[in-house]
PDB file of C-alpha atoms in Angstrom:
ATOM      1  CA  GLN A   1       2.246   2.007 -20.321  1.00  0.00           C
ATOM      2  CA  LYS A   2       1.652   2.049 -16.532  1.00  0.00           C
ATOM      3  CA  GLU A   3       4.006   4.155 -14.413  1.00  0.00           C
ATOM      4  CA  VAL A   4       5.229   1.075 -12.592  1.00  0.00           C
ATOM      5  CA  GLU A   5       5.557  -2.411 -14.064  1.00  0.00           C
ATOM      6  CA  GLN A   6       6.084  -5.385 -11.913  1.00  0.00           C
ATOM      7  CA  ASP A   7       5.915  -9.129 -12.858  1.00  0.00           C
ATOM      8  CA  PRO A   8       2.875 -10.578 -10.898  1.00  0.00           C
ATOM      9  CA  GLY A   9       4.410 -14.183 -10.955  1.00  0.00           C
ATOM     10  CA  PRO A  10       3.675 -16.451  -9.136  1.00  0.00           C
ATOM     11  CA  LEU A  11       7.205 -17.190  -8.308  1.00  0.00           C
ATOM     12  CA  SER A  12       7.960 -20.600  -6.621  1.00  0.00           C
ATOM     13  CA  VAL A  13      11.431 -21.205  -5.129  1.00  0.00           C
ATOM     14  CA  PRO A  14      12.930 -23.819  -2.790  1.00  0.00           C
ATOM     15  CA  GLU A  15      13.879 -23.057   0.758  1.00  0.00           C
ATOM     16  CA  GLY A  16      17.319 -21.376   0.814  1.00  0.00           C
ATOM     17  CA  ALA A  17      17.328 -19.877  -2.621  1.00  0.00           C
ATOM     18  CA  ILE A  18      18.219 -16.481  -3.579  1.00  0.00           C
ATOM     19  CA  VAL A  19      15.118 -14.557  -4.805  1.00  0.00           C
ATOM     20  CA  SER A  20      15.182 -11.721  -7.221  1.00  0.00           C
ATOM     21  CA  LEU A  21      12.129  -9.352  -7.394  1.00  0.00           C
ATOM     22  CA  ASN A  22      12.082  -6.537  -9.966  1.00  0.00           C
ATOM     23  CA  CYS A  23      10.225  -3.345 -11.014  1.00  0.00           C
ATOM     24  CA  THR A  24      10.664  -0.992 -13.848  1.00  0.00           C
ATOM     25  CA  TYR A  25       9.110   2.454 -13.898  1.00  0.00           C
ATOM     26  CA  SER A  26       8.870   5.167 -16.442  1.00  0.00           C
ATOM     27  CA  ASN A  27       8.548   8.518 -14.294  1.00  0.00           C
ATOM     28  CA  SER A  28      12.159   9.902 -14.159  1.00  0.00           C
ATOM     29  CA  ALA A  29      10.797  12.033 -11.336  1.00  0.00           C
ATOM     30  CA  PHE A  30      10.600   8.957  -8.909  1.00  0.00           C
ATOM     31  CA  GLN A  31      13.188   9.652  -6.094  1.00  0.00           C
ATOM     32  CA  TYR A  32      11.862   7.372  -3.094  1.00  0.00           C
ATOM     33  CA  PHE A  33      11.540   3.645  -3.774  1.00  0.00           C
ATOM     34  CA  MET A  34       9.917   1.246  -1.216  1.00  0.00           C
ATOM     35  CA  TRP A  35       9.283  -2.566  -1.105  1.00  0.00           C
ATOM     36  CA  TYR A  36       6.532  -3.729   0.966  1.00  0.00           C
ATOM     37  CA  ARG A  37       5.592  -7.290   1.935  1.00  0.00           C
ATOM     38  CA  GLN A  38       1.826  -8.417   2.075  1.00  0.00           C
ATOM     39  CA  TYR A  39       0.853 -11.499   3.690  1.00  0.00           C
ATOM     40  CA  SER A  40      -2.611 -12.807   2.529  1.00  0.00           C
ATOM     41  CA  ARG A  41      -5.639 -10.867   4.040  1.00  0.00           C
ATOM     42  CA  LYS A  42      -3.252  -8.516   5.692  1.00  0.00           C
ATOM     43  CA  GLY A  43      -2.126  -4.972   4.938  1.00  0.00           C
ATOM     44  CA  PRO A  44       1.381  -3.991   3.320  1.00  0.00           C
ATOM     45  CA  GLU A  45       4.207  -3.861   5.636  1.00  0.00           C
ATOM     46  CA  LEU A  46       7.185  -1.675   4.767  1.00  0.00           C
ATOM     47  CA  LEU A  47      10.522  -3.777   4.303  1.00  0.00           C
ATOM     48  CA  MET A  48      12.875  -1.642   2.560  1.00  0.00           C
ATOM     49  CA  TYR A  49      13.076   2.142   1.779  1.00  0.00           C
ATOM     50  CA  THR A  50      15.745   3.719  -0.584  1.00  0.00           C
ATOM     51  CA  TYR A  51      16.180   7.365  -1.461  1.00  0.00           C
ATOM     52  CA  SER A  52      17.561   7.885  -5.088  1.00  0.00           C
ATOM     53  CA  SER A  53      20.018   5.462  -6.407  1.00  0.00           C
ATOM     54  CA  GLY A  54      22.253   2.738  -4.822  1.00  0.00           C
ATOM     55  CA  ASN A  55      22.008  -0.314  -2.538  1.00  0.00           C
ATOM     56  CA  LYS A  56      20.624  -0.871   0.875  1.00  0.00           C
ATOM     57  CA  GLU A  57      20.959  -4.007   2.937  1.00  0.00           C
ATOM     58  CA  ASP A  58      18.878  -5.188   5.893  1.00  0.00           C
ATOM     59  CA  GLY A  59      19.598  -8.724   7.032  1.00  0.00           C
ATOM     60  CA  ARG A  60      18.768 -11.254   4.348  1.00  0.00           C
ATOM     61  CA  PHE A  61      17.273  -8.274   2.205  1.00  0.00           C
ATOM     62  CA  THR A  62      19.076  -6.083  -0.304  1.00  0.00           C
ATOM     63  CA  ALA A  63      17.283  -3.246  -2.294  1.00  0.00           C
ATOM     64  CA  GLN A  64      18.894  -1.897  -5.401  1.00  0.00           C
ATOM     65  CA  VAL A  65      17.871   1.144  -7.454  1.00  0.00           C
ATOM     66  CA  ASP A  66      19.233   1.823 -10.896  1.00  0.00           C
ATOM     67  CA  LYS A  67      17.759   5.195 -11.783  1.00  0.00           C
ATOM     68  CA  SER A  68      19.535   5.360 -15.221  1.00  0.00           C
ATOM     69  CA  SER A  69      17.729   2.259 -16.255  1.00  0.00           C
ATOM     70  CA  LYS A  70      14.715   3.033 -14.123  1.00  0.00           C
ATOM     71  CA  TYR A  71      15.021  -0.510 -12.584  1.00  0.00           C
ATOM     72  CA  ILE A  72      14.698  -1.481  -8.935  1.00  0.00           C
ATOM     73  CA  SER A  73      15.267  -4.870  -7.502  1.00  0.00           C
ATOM     74  CA  LEU A  74      14.918  -6.647  -4.056  1.00  0.00           C
ATOM     75  CA  PHE A  75      16.983  -9.570  -3.304  1.00  0.00           C
ATOM     76  CA  ILE A  76      16.292 -12.054  -0.523  1.00  0.00           C
ATOM     77  CA  ARG A  77      19.103 -14.508   0.449  1.00  0.00           C
ATOM     78  CA  ASP A  78      18.535 -17.854   2.150  1.00  0.00           C
ATOM     79  CA  SER A  79      14.652 -17.583   1.536  1.00  0.00           C
ATOM     80  CA  GLN A  80      12.534 -19.189   4.066  1.00  0.00           C
ATOM     81  CA  PRO A  81       8.831 -20.444   3.954  1.00  0.00           C
ATOM     82  CA  SER A  82       8.134 -17.609   6.159  1.00  0.00           C
ATOM     83  CA  ASP A  83       8.994 -15.241   3.207  1.00  0.00           C
ATOM     84  CA  SER A  84       5.924 -16.499   1.251  1.00  0.00           C
ATOM     85  CA  ALA A  85       3.993 -13.400   0.540  1.00  0.00           C
ATOM     86  CA  THR A  86       3.119 -10.805  -2.168  1.00  0.00           C
ATOM     87  CA  TYR A  87       5.905  -8.145  -2.548  1.00  0.00           C
ATOM     88  CA  LEU A  88       4.883  -4.786  -3.765  1.00  0.00           C
ATOM     89  CA  CYS A  89       7.193  -2.171  -5.051  1.00  0.00           C
ATOM     90  CA  ALA A  90       6.248   1.402  -4.342  1.00  0.00           C
ATOM     91  CA  MET A  91       7.616   4.734  -5.580  1.00  0.00           C
ATOM     92  CA  SER A  92       7.138   8.588  -5.383  1.00  0.00           C
ATOM     93  CA  ALA A  93       8.543  11.707  -6.556  1.00  0.00           C
ATOM     94  CA  SER A  94       8.668  13.416  -3.134  1.00  0.00           C
ATOM     95  CA  ARG A  95       7.716  12.311   0.398  1.00  0.00           C
ATOM     96  CA  ASN A  96       4.277  14.064   0.113  1.00  0.00           C
ATOM     97  CA  THR A  97       3.159  12.885  -3.419  1.00  0.00           C
ATOM     98  CA  PRO A  98       1.187   9.620  -3.701  1.00  0.00           C
ATOM     99  CA  LEU A  99       2.995   6.347  -3.834  1.00  0.00           C
ATOM    100  CA  VAL A 100       2.551   4.604  -6.865  1.00  0.00           C
ATOM    101  CA  PHE A 101       2.528   0.865  -6.478  1.00  0.00           C
ATOM    102  CA  GLY A 102       3.375  -2.117  -8.696  1.00  0.00           C
ATOM    103  CA  LYS A 103       0.904  -4.860  -8.921  1.00  0.00           C
ATOM    104  CA  GLY A 104       2.874  -7.040  -6.721  1.00  0.00           C
ATOM    105  CA  THR A 105       4.784 -10.486  -7.172  1.00  0.00           C
ATOM    106  CA  ARG A 106       3.398 -13.364  -5.428  1.00  0.00           C
ATOM    107  CA  LEU A 107       6.159 -15.521  -3.896  1.00  0.00           C
ATOM    108  CA  SER A 108       6.152 -19.043  -2.519  1.00  0.00           C
ATOM    109  CA  VAL A 109       9.080 -20.463  -0.870  1.00  0.00           C
ATOM    110  CA  ILE A 110       8.862 -24.300  -0.673  1.00  0.00           C
ATOM    111  CA  ALA A 111      10.265 -26.164   2.299  1.00  0.00           C
TER     112      ALA A 111
ATOM    113  CA  GLU B   1       2.154  -0.597  20.700  1.00  0.00           C
ATOM    114  CA  ALA B   2      -1.201  -1.027  18.844  1.00  0.00           C
ATOM    115  CA  GLY B   3      -1.164  -0.606  15.118  1.00  0.00           C
ATOM    116  CA  VAL B   4      -3.555   0.873  12.757  1.00  0.00           C
ATOM    117  CA  VAL B   5      -6.828  -0.588  13.529  1.00  0.00           C
ATOM    118  CA  GLN B   6      -9.761  -0.864  11.017  1.00  0.00           C
ATOM    119  CA  SER B   7     -13.246  -2.147  11.263  1.00  0.00           C
ATOM    120  CA  PRO B   8     -15.129  -4.080   9.924  1.00  0.00           C
ATOM    121  CA  ARG B   9     -12.646  -6.581   8.472  1.00  0.00           C
ATOM    122  CA  TYR B  10     -15.189  -7.751   6.073  1.00  0.00           C
ATOM    123  CA  LYS B  11     -18.390  -6.303   4.693  1.00  0.00           C
ATOM    124  CA  ILE B  12     -20.953  -7.615   2.080  1.00  0.00           C
ATOM    125  CA  ILE B  13     -23.569  -5.351   0.916  1.00  0.00           C
ATOM    126  CA  GLU B  14     -26.134  -5.175  -2.013  1.00  0.00           C
ATOM    127  CA  LYS B  15     -25.357  -2.656  -4.684  1.00  0.00           C
ATOM    128  CA  LYS B  16     -26.880   0.729  -4.092  1.00  0.00           C
ATOM    129  CA  GLN B  17     -26.604   0.368  -0.449  1.00  0.00           C
ATOM    130  CA  PRO B  18     -24.313   2.649   1.755  1.00  0.00           C
ATOM    131  CA  VAL B  19     -21.243   1.404   3.663  1.00  0.00           C
ATOM    132  CA  ALA B  20     -18.855   2.989   6.002  1.00  0.00           C
ATOM    133  CA  PHE B  21     -15.360   1.893   7.159  1.00  0.00           C
ATOM    134  CA  TRP B  22     -13.629   3.205  10.403  1.00  0.00           C
ATOM    135  CA  CYS B  23      -9.950   3.633  10.966  1.00  0.00           C
ATOM    136  CA  ASN B  24      -8.093   4.372  14.286  1.00  0.00           C
ATOM    137  CA  PRO B  25      -4.427   5.356  13.342  1.00  0.00           C
ATOM    138  CA  ILE B  26      -1.388   4.803  15.619  1.00  0.00           C
ATOM    139  CA  SER B  27      -1.438   7.198  18.592  1.00  0.00           C
ATOM    140  CA  GLY B  28       0.328  10.368  17.676  1.00  0.00           C
ATOM    141  CA  HIS B  29       0.253   9.822  13.980  1.00  0.00           C
ATOM    142  CA  ASN B  30      -0.921  13.155  12.331  1.00  0.00           C
ATOM    143  CA  THR B  31      -1.033  11.845   8.905  1.00  0.00           C
ATOM    144  CA  LEU B  32      -3.706   9.422   7.804  1.00  0.00           C
ATOM    145  CA  TYR B  33      -4.345   7.830   4.373  1.00  0.00           C
ATOM    146  CA  TRP B  34      -7.055   5.772   2.729  1.00  0.00           C
ATOM    147  CA  TYR B  35      -6.078   3.512  -0.139  1.00  0.00           C
ATOM    148  CA  ARG B  36      -8.132   1.182  -2.287  1.00  0.00           C
ATOM    149  CA  GLN B  37      -6.600  -2.303  -3.400  1.00  0.00           C
ATOM    150  CA  ASN B  38      -8.362  -4.196  -6.098  1.00  0.00           C
ATOM    151  CA  LEU B  39      -7.794  -7.850  -6.580  1.00  0.00           C
ATOM    152  CA  GLY B  40      -4.442  -8.573  -8.012  1.00  0.00           C
ATOM    153  CA  GLN B  41      -3.287  -4.763  -7.852  1.00  0.00           C
ATOM    154  CA  GLY B  42      -1.137  -2.579  -5.680  1.00  0.00           C
ATOM    155  CA  PRO B  43      -3.127  -0.034  -3.333  1.00  0.00           C
ATOM    156  CA  GLU B  44      -3.954   3.301  -4.842  1.00  0.00           C
ATOM    157  CA  LEU B  45      -4.481   6.367  -2.648  1.00  0.00           C
ATOM    158  CA  LEU B  46      -7.985   7.677  -2.277  1.00  0.00           C
ATOM    159  CA  ILE B  47      -7.257  10.506   0.361  1.00  0.00           C
ATOM    160  CA  ARG B  48      -4.529  12.000   2.612  1.00  0.00           C
ATOM    161  CA  TYR B  49      -5.083  13.817   5.834  1.00  0.00           C
ATOM    162  CA  GLU B  50      -2.746  15.907   7.773  1.00  0.00           C
ATOM    163  CA  ASN B  51      -4.460  16.046  11.179  1.00  0.00           C
ATOM    164  CA  GLU B  52      -8.196  16.921  10.247  1.00  0.00           C
ATOM    165  CA  GLU B  53      -7.299  18.674   6.981  1.00  0.00           C
ATOM    166  CA  ALA B  54      -7.707  16.566   3.648  1.00  0.00           C
ATOM    167  CA  VAL B  55      -4.681  17.782   1.750  1.00  0.00           C
ATOM    168  CA  ASP B  56      -4.928  15.346  -1.162  1.00  0.00           C
ATOM    169  CA  ASP B  57      -8.319  13.979  -2.174  1.00  0.00           C
ATOM    170  CA  SER B  58      -7.756  14.235  -5.965  1.00  0.00           C
ATOM    171  CA  GLN B  59      -8.317  10.510  -6.498  1.00  0.00           C
ATOM    172  CA  LEU B  60     -11.501  10.234  -4.394  1.00  0.00           C
ATOM    173  CA  PRO B  61     -14.561   9.796  -6.559  1.00  0.00           C
ATOM    174  CA  LYS B  62     -16.450  12.548  -4.867  1.00  0.00           C
ATOM    175  CA  ASP B  63     -19.750  11.803  -6.398  1.00  0.00           C
ATOM    176  CA  ARG B  64     -20.286   8.655  -4.084  1.00  0.00           C
ATOM    177  CA  PHE B  65     -17.202   8.555  -1.863  1.00  0.00           C
ATOM    178  CA  SER B  66     -16.782  10.824   1.278  1.00  0.00           C
ATOM    179  CA  ALA B  67     -14.375  10.777   4.053  1.00  0.00           C
ATOM    180  CA  GLU B  68     -13.967  12.630   7.417  1.00  0.00           C
ATOM    181  CA  ARG B  69     -11.321  12.796  10.143  1.00  0.00           C
ATOM    182  CA  LEU B  70     -12.920  14.621  13.105  1.00  0.00           C
ATOM    183  CA  LYS B  71     -10.597  15.960  15.792  1.00  0.00           C
ATOM    184  CA  GLY B  72      -7.648  14.569  13.673  1.00  0.00           C
ATOM    185  CA  VAL B  73      -7.503  11.140  14.924  1.00  0.00           C
ATOM    186  CA  ASP B  74     -10.180   8.656  13.772  1.00  0.00           C
ATOM    187  CA  SER B  75     -11.359   8.618  10.296  1.00  0.00           C
ATOM    188  CA  THR B  76     -14.313   7.210   8.472  1.00  0.00           C
ATOM    189  CA  LEU B  77     -14.901   6.629   4.677  1.00  0.00           C
ATOM    190  CA  LYS B  78     -18.348   6.200   3.198  1.00  0.00           C
ATOM    191  CA  ILE B  79     -19.474   5.010   0.141  1.00  0.00           C
ATOM    192  CA  GLN B  80     -23.191   5.930  -1.007  1.00  0.00           C
ATOM    193  CA  PRO B  81     -24.444   4.155  -3.064  1.00  0.00           C
ATOM    194  CA  ALA B  82     -22.106   1.477  -3.607  1.00  0.00           C
ATOM    195  CA  GLU B  83     -21.464  -0.009  -6.956  1.00  0.00           C
ATOM    196  CA  LEU B  84     -20.256  -3.527  -8.124  1.00  0.00           C
ATOM    197  CA  GLY B  85     -16.999  -2.023  -9.087  1.00  0.00           C
ATOM    198  CA  ASP B  86     -16.338  -0.621  -5.638  1.00  0.00           C
ATOM    199  CA  SER B  87     -15.572  -4.304  -4.327  1.00  0.00           C
ATOM    200  CA  ALA B  88     -12.220  -4.127  -3.126  1.00  0.00           C
ATOM    201  CA  VAL B  89     -10.026  -3.859  -0.029  1.00  0.00           C
ATOM    202  CA  TYR B  90      -9.943  -0.551   1.650  1.00  0.00           C
ATOM    203  CA  LEU B  91      -6.636   0.115   3.526  1.00  0.00           C
ATOM    204  CA  CYS B  92      -5.916   2.849   6.008  1.00  0.00           C
ATOM    205  CA  ALA B  93      -2.499   3.825   6.767  1.00  0.00           C
ATOM    206  CA  SER B  94      -0.975   6.412   9.128  1.00  0.00           C
ATOM    207  CA  SER B  95       2.545   8.072   9.754  1.00  0.00           C
ATOM    208  CA  LEU B  96       4.103  10.209  12.560  1.00  0.00           C
ATOM    209  CA  VAL B  97       5.292  12.833  10.041  1.00  0.00           C
ATOM    210  CA  GLN B  98       4.285  14.033   6.784  1.00  0.00           C
ATOM    211  CA  GLY B  99       5.424  11.810   4.141  1.00  0.00           C
ATOM    212  CA  ASN B 100       4.589   8.269   3.059  1.00  0.00           C
ATOM    213  CA  THR B 101       7.934   6.821   3.600  1.00  0.00           C
ATOM    214  CA  GLU B 102       7.042   5.797   7.180  1.00  0.00           C
ATOM    215  CA  ALA B 103       3.418   4.784   6.628  1.00  0.00           C
ATOM    216  CA  PHE B 104       2.015   1.800   8.560  1.00  0.00           C
ATOM    217  CA  PHE B 105      -1.006   0.029   7.161  1.00  0.00           C
ATOM    218  CA  GLY B 106      -3.980  -1.704   8.835  1.00  0.00           C
ATOM    219  CA  GLN B 107      -5.364  -4.922   7.771  1.00  0.00           C
ATOM    220  CA  GLY B 108      -7.847  -3.360   5.526  1.00  0.00           C
ATOM    221  CA  THR B 109     -11.730  -3.853   5.161  1.00  0.00           C
ATOM    222  CA  ARG B 110     -12.664  -6.441   2.408  1.00  0.00           C
ATOM    223  CA  LEU B 111     -15.856  -5.036   0.781  1.00  0.00           C
ATOM    224  CA  THR B 112     -17.789  -7.186  -1.528  1.00  0.00           C
ATOM    225  CA  VAL B 113     -20.864  -5.548  -3.425  1.00  0.00           C
ATOM    226  CA  VAL B 114     -23.303  -8.079  -4.665  1.00  0.00           C
TER     227      VAL B 114
END
């Protein structure tokens, strides 16, 4: 079992839909949880960063962490075609231990 | 503000040849990372520098890979000799402070070994 599991998709939704992206993990030491967006042939771009459990909202994006279930989610409201990208979850036990990435979920938002 | 700059963007080489990648981090960023991203996978850390010191190189295949960060600014990653399995995107990232929670990535170098 990999440390971080992420459904690779692809996921296709109509414009305006609510998108839910998820990752599960096995290492209970993980404390830092991140979501990156990666456009085709570009580097990953940090979207959301959460420490420990709880929710964090930034505009149309909401990140949730449930450490008891070892499950993290990213919600995108009112999805736009410009949200079409691969979304990578990443996590680490501390600020200085290597990030462990999921495989990424490829999202297409259809106009 | 310029982001992390990597060159070349693309490189095609024959197996057993050497190859080098260059990274210029964001100005003032002391921490520099090299990652490898295989097709359909997330990035995996190869090496992390704090200034010119490599503080985590446990995942760097040292028989063929080497890296340096002279003067704590630019960095190069070298593979010699390259193998078919080295085909991947090599990403450089940098952060102002220690800790990967604020790292910014470059666009990467896509390496194809034939």
